[in-house]
Amino acid sequence: MFGTAGNSIRLMFRRELFGPVSLAGYSCIHTLSRDPREMYFKIACQWRDFAATAGNLKRLPPRLGYGVCLSLDINRRQMEYVSCLVVAAKEDVPQELSCLILPELDCAVFDHHGDAALLPCTLQSIFDTVLPEEGLYPVTFGAPAFIQRFSERFDPLTGMGGLEILVPLEN
């Protein structure tokens, strides 16, 4: 199923069943910033710290990276973000990393082709415009707020190369 919504930029999405999947990652709680570049810098630093440990993981192909926003509290201006990779089993995860086991989720999947620093603008359009106009509701309990799926083309140094945003939906 495909949908569109938005004013000046039309965000296209498709529905996809995602998971179940086991992920290993590095979790941080971030204070939300009004400056998208500041948030991008914080997340990029988190990925850099994770990369120092990720080389020891027994990963499953394809070697895609995932950014999982476990919680998003707009009132407190905080989010918990996990930079992670797919692993075969929980036993493969070193103690210094978190293990996430996500069940199968019905998701709206959006492509983000621009600079990753502009991701907050895309997320705002998704949650404030696209989903309401399509009559879709994000899961509010028991699932991540959103998931970023980075392609192998993504360059973390430039923030370019494309990624997908997966938003778990209520059934």
CSV table of C-alpha atoms in Angstrom, one decimal:
chain,number,residue,atom,x,y,z
A,1,MET,CA,0.0,0.0,0.0
A,2,PHE,CA,1.3,3.4,-0.9
A,3,GLY,CA,0.2,6.8,0.4
A,4,THR,CA,1.1,10.5,0.0
A,5,ALA,CA,0.5,13.6,2.1
A,6,GLY,CA,2.0,16.9,2.8
A,7,ASN,CA,1.9,20.4,1.4
A,8,SER,CA,5.0,21.6,-0.5
A,9,ILE,CA,6.9,18.3,-0.3
A,10,ARG,CA,5.0,15.1,-0.9
A,11,LEU,CA,6.3,12.4,1.4
A,12,MET,CA,5.6,8.9,-0.1
A,13,PHE,CA,5.4,5.9,2.1
A,14,ARG,CA,4.8,2.2,1.8
A,15,ARG,CA,3.6,-0.4,4.4
A,16,GLU,CA,6.0,-3.1,5.4
A,17,LEU,CA,6.1,-5.8,8.0
A,18,PHE,CA,9.5,-5.4,9.8
A,19,GLY,CA,11.0,-7.9,12.2
A,20,PRO,CA,11.3,-9.9,14.2
A,21,VAL,CA,14.9,-8.9,14.6
A,22,SER,CA,17.7,-9.0,17.3
A,23,LEU,CA,19.8,-5.8,17.5
A,24,ALA,CA,22.9,-4.9,19.5
A,25,GLY,CA,23.6,-1.3,20.2
A,26,TYR,CA,24.8,1.6,22.2
A,27,SER,CA,22.0,3.5,24.0
A,28,CYS,CA,22.0,7.2,25.0
A,29,ILE,CA,19.4,9.7,26.2
A,30,HIS,CA,19.6,13.0,24.3
A,31,THR,CA,18.1,16.3,25.1
A,32,LEU,CA,16.2,17.5,22.0
A,33,SER,CA,17.6,20.6,20.4
A,34,ARG,CA,15.8,23.2,18.2
A,35,ASP,CA,18.8,23.1,16.0
A,36,PRO,CA,18.7,20.0,13.7
A,37,ARG,CA,22.5,20.2,13.1
A,38,GLU,CA,23.2,20.0,16.9
A,39,MET,CA,21.0,16.8,17.1
A,40,TYR,CA,22.8,15.3,14.1
A,41,PHE,CA,26.2,16.0,15.7
A,42,LYS,CA,25.1,14.3,19.0
A,43,ILE,CA,23.8,11.2,17.1
A,44,ALA,CA,26.9,11.1,14.9
A,45,CYS,CA,29.1,11.1,18.0
A,46,GLN,CA,27.0,8.3,19.4
A,47,TRP,CA,27.6,6.3,16.2
A,48,ARG,CA,31.3,7.0,16.4
A,49,ASP,CA,31.4,5.7,20.0
A,50,PHE,CA,29.4,2.6,19.0
A,51,ALA,CA,31.7,1.9,16.0
A,52,ALA,CA,34.6,1.4,18.5
A,53,THR,CA,32.8,-1.6,19.9
A,54,ALA,CA,30.8,-2.8,16.9
A,55,GLY,CA,33.7,-4.5,15.2
A,56,ASN,CA,33.6,-7.3,17.7
A,57,LEU,CA,29.9,-8.2,17.0
A,58,LYS,CA,28.9,-11.3,15.2
A,59,ARG,CA,26.7,-9.6,12.7
A,60,LEU,CA,24.3,-11.0,10.2
A,61,PRO,CA,24.3,-9.8,6.6
A,62,PRO,CA,23.3,-7.4,5.2
A,63,ARG,CA,25.4,-5.0,7.3
A,64,LEU,CA,22.8,-2.4,7.6
A,65,GLY,CA,22.8,0.0,10.6
A,66,TYR,CA,19.7,0.9,12.5
A,67,GLY,CA,18.9,3.9,14.7
A,68,VAL,CA,16.1,3.1,17.1
A,69,CYS,CA,14.3,5.8,19.0
A,70,LEU,CA,13.0,3.8,21.9
A,71,SER,CA,11.3,6.7,23.6
A,72,LEU,CA,10.4,10.2,22.6
A,73,ASP,CA,9.2,12.6,25.3
A,74,ILE,CA,8.4,16.0,23.7
A,75,ASN,CA,7.3,17.5,27.0
A,76,ARG,CA,10.7,16.7,28.7
A,77,ARG,CA,12.5,17.3,25.4
A,78,GLN,CA,14.3,14.0,25.6
A,79,MET,CA,14.7,10.9,23.5
A,80,GLU,CA,16.4,7.6,24.0
A,81,TYR,CA,18.3,6.6,20.9
A,82,VAL,CA,20.1,3.3,20.2
A,83,SER,CA,22.6,3.0,17.4
A,84,CYS,CA,22.7,-0.7,16.5
A,85,LEU,CA,23.3,-3.6,14.1
A,86,VAL,CA,21.6,-6.9,13.5
A,87,VAL,CA,23.0,-9.8,15.4
A,88,ALA,CA,22.3,-13.6,15.3
A,89,ALA,CA,21.5,-14.0,19.0
A,90,LYS,CA,21.3,-12.2,22.3
A,91,GLU,CA,24.3,-14.3,23.4
A,92,ASP,CA,26.4,-12.5,20.8
A,93,VAL,CA,26.0,-9.1,22.5
A,94,PRO,CA,28.9,-7.9,24.7
A,95,GLN,CA,27.9,-6.6,28.2
A,96,GLU,CA,28.7,-3.0,27.4
A,97,LEU,CA,26.0,-3.0,24.7
A,98,SER,CA,22.2,-3.2,24.8
A,99,CYS,CA,20.3,-5.9,23.2
A,100,LEU,CA,16.9,-5.1,21.6
A,101,ILE,CA,14.6,-7.8,20.3
A,102,LEU,CA,11.9,-6.2,18.2
A,103,PRO,CA,8.8,-8.2,17.3
A,104,GLU,CA,7.2,-8.1,13.9
A,105,LEU,CA,5.9,-4.5,13.4
A,106,ASP,CA,3.5,-3.1,10.8
A,107,CYS,CA,5.3,0.0,9.7
A,108,ALA,CA,4.9,3.0,7.4
A,109,VAL,CA,8.3,3.3,5.6
A,110,PHE,CA,9.5,6.7,4.4
A,111,ASP,CA,12.6,7.4,2.3
A,112,HIS,CA,14.8,10.3,3.4
A,113,HIS,CA,17.2,11.3,0.6
A,114,GLY,CA,18.6,14.5,1.9
A,115,ASP,CA,21.1,15.5,4.5
A,116,ALA,CA,20.6,13.4,7.7
A,117,ALA,CA,20.8,16.7,9.7
A,118,LEU,CA,17.4,17.6,8.2
A,119,LEU,CA,15.8,14.4,9.6
A,120,PRO,CA,14.0,16.3,12.4
A,121,CYS,CA,12.1,18.2,9.7
A,122,THR,CA,11.1,15.0,7.9
A,123,LEU,CA,10.0,13.4,11.2
A,124,GLN,CA,7.9,16.4,12.1
A,125,SER,CA,6.2,16.2,8.7
A,126,ILE,CA,5.5,12.5,9.2
A,127,PHE,CA,4.0,12.8,12.6
A,128,ASP,CA,2.2,16.1,12.3
A,129,THR,CA,1.0,15.9,8.7
A,130,VAL,CA,1.3,12.6,6.8
A,131,LEU,CA,0.1,10.1,9.4
A,132,PRO,CA,-2.9,12.2,10.5
A,133,GLU,CA,-3.9,12.9,6.9
A,134,GLU,CA,-3.7,9.2,6.1
A,135,GLY,CA,-5.7,8.2,9.2
A,136,LEU,CA,-2.8,6.3,10.6
A,137,TYR,CA,-1.7,6.2,14.2
A,138,PRO,CA,1.8,5.4,15.5
A,139,VAL,CA,2.1,2.8,18.2
A,140,THR,CA,2.2,4.6,21.6
A,141,PHE,CA,3.2,1.7,23.8
A,142,GLY,CA,5.4,-1.4,23.4
A,143,ALA,CA,7.3,-0.3,20.2
A,144,PRO,CA,9.9,2.2,19.2
A,145,ALA,CA,8.7,5.7,18.3
A,146,PHE,CA,10.6,5.3,15.0
A,147,ILE,CA,13.4,3.3,13.4
A,148,GLN,CA,16.1,4.6,11.0
A,149,ARG,CA,17.4,2.0,8.5
A,150,PHE,CA,20.7,3.1,7.0
A,151,SER,CA,21.7,1.7,3.6
A,152,GLU,CA,25.2,0.6,2.8
A,153,ARG,CA,25.5,3.7,0.7
A,154,PHE,CA,25.0,6.0,3.8
A,155,ASP,CA,28.1,8.0,4.7
A,156,PRO,CA,28.1,9.0,8.4
A,157,LEU,CA,30.8,11.6,7.8
A,158,THR,CA,28.7,13.6,5.3
A,159,GLY,CA,25.2,12.6,6.5
A,160,MET,CA,24.3,11.7,2.9
A,161,GLY,CA,23.5,8.5,1.1
A,162,GLY,CA,19.9,7.8,2.1
A,163,LEU,CA,18.1,6.2,4.9
A,164,GLU,CA,14.6,5.0,5.6
A,165,ILE,CA,12.3,5.9,8.5
A,166,LEU,CA,10.1,3.2,9.8
A,167,VAL,CA,7.2,4.2,12.0
A,168,PRO,CA,5.4,1.3,13.8
A,169,LEU,CA,1.6,1.7,13.4
A,170,GLU,CA,-1.4,0.7,15.4
A,171,ASN,CA,-3.3,-2.1,13.8
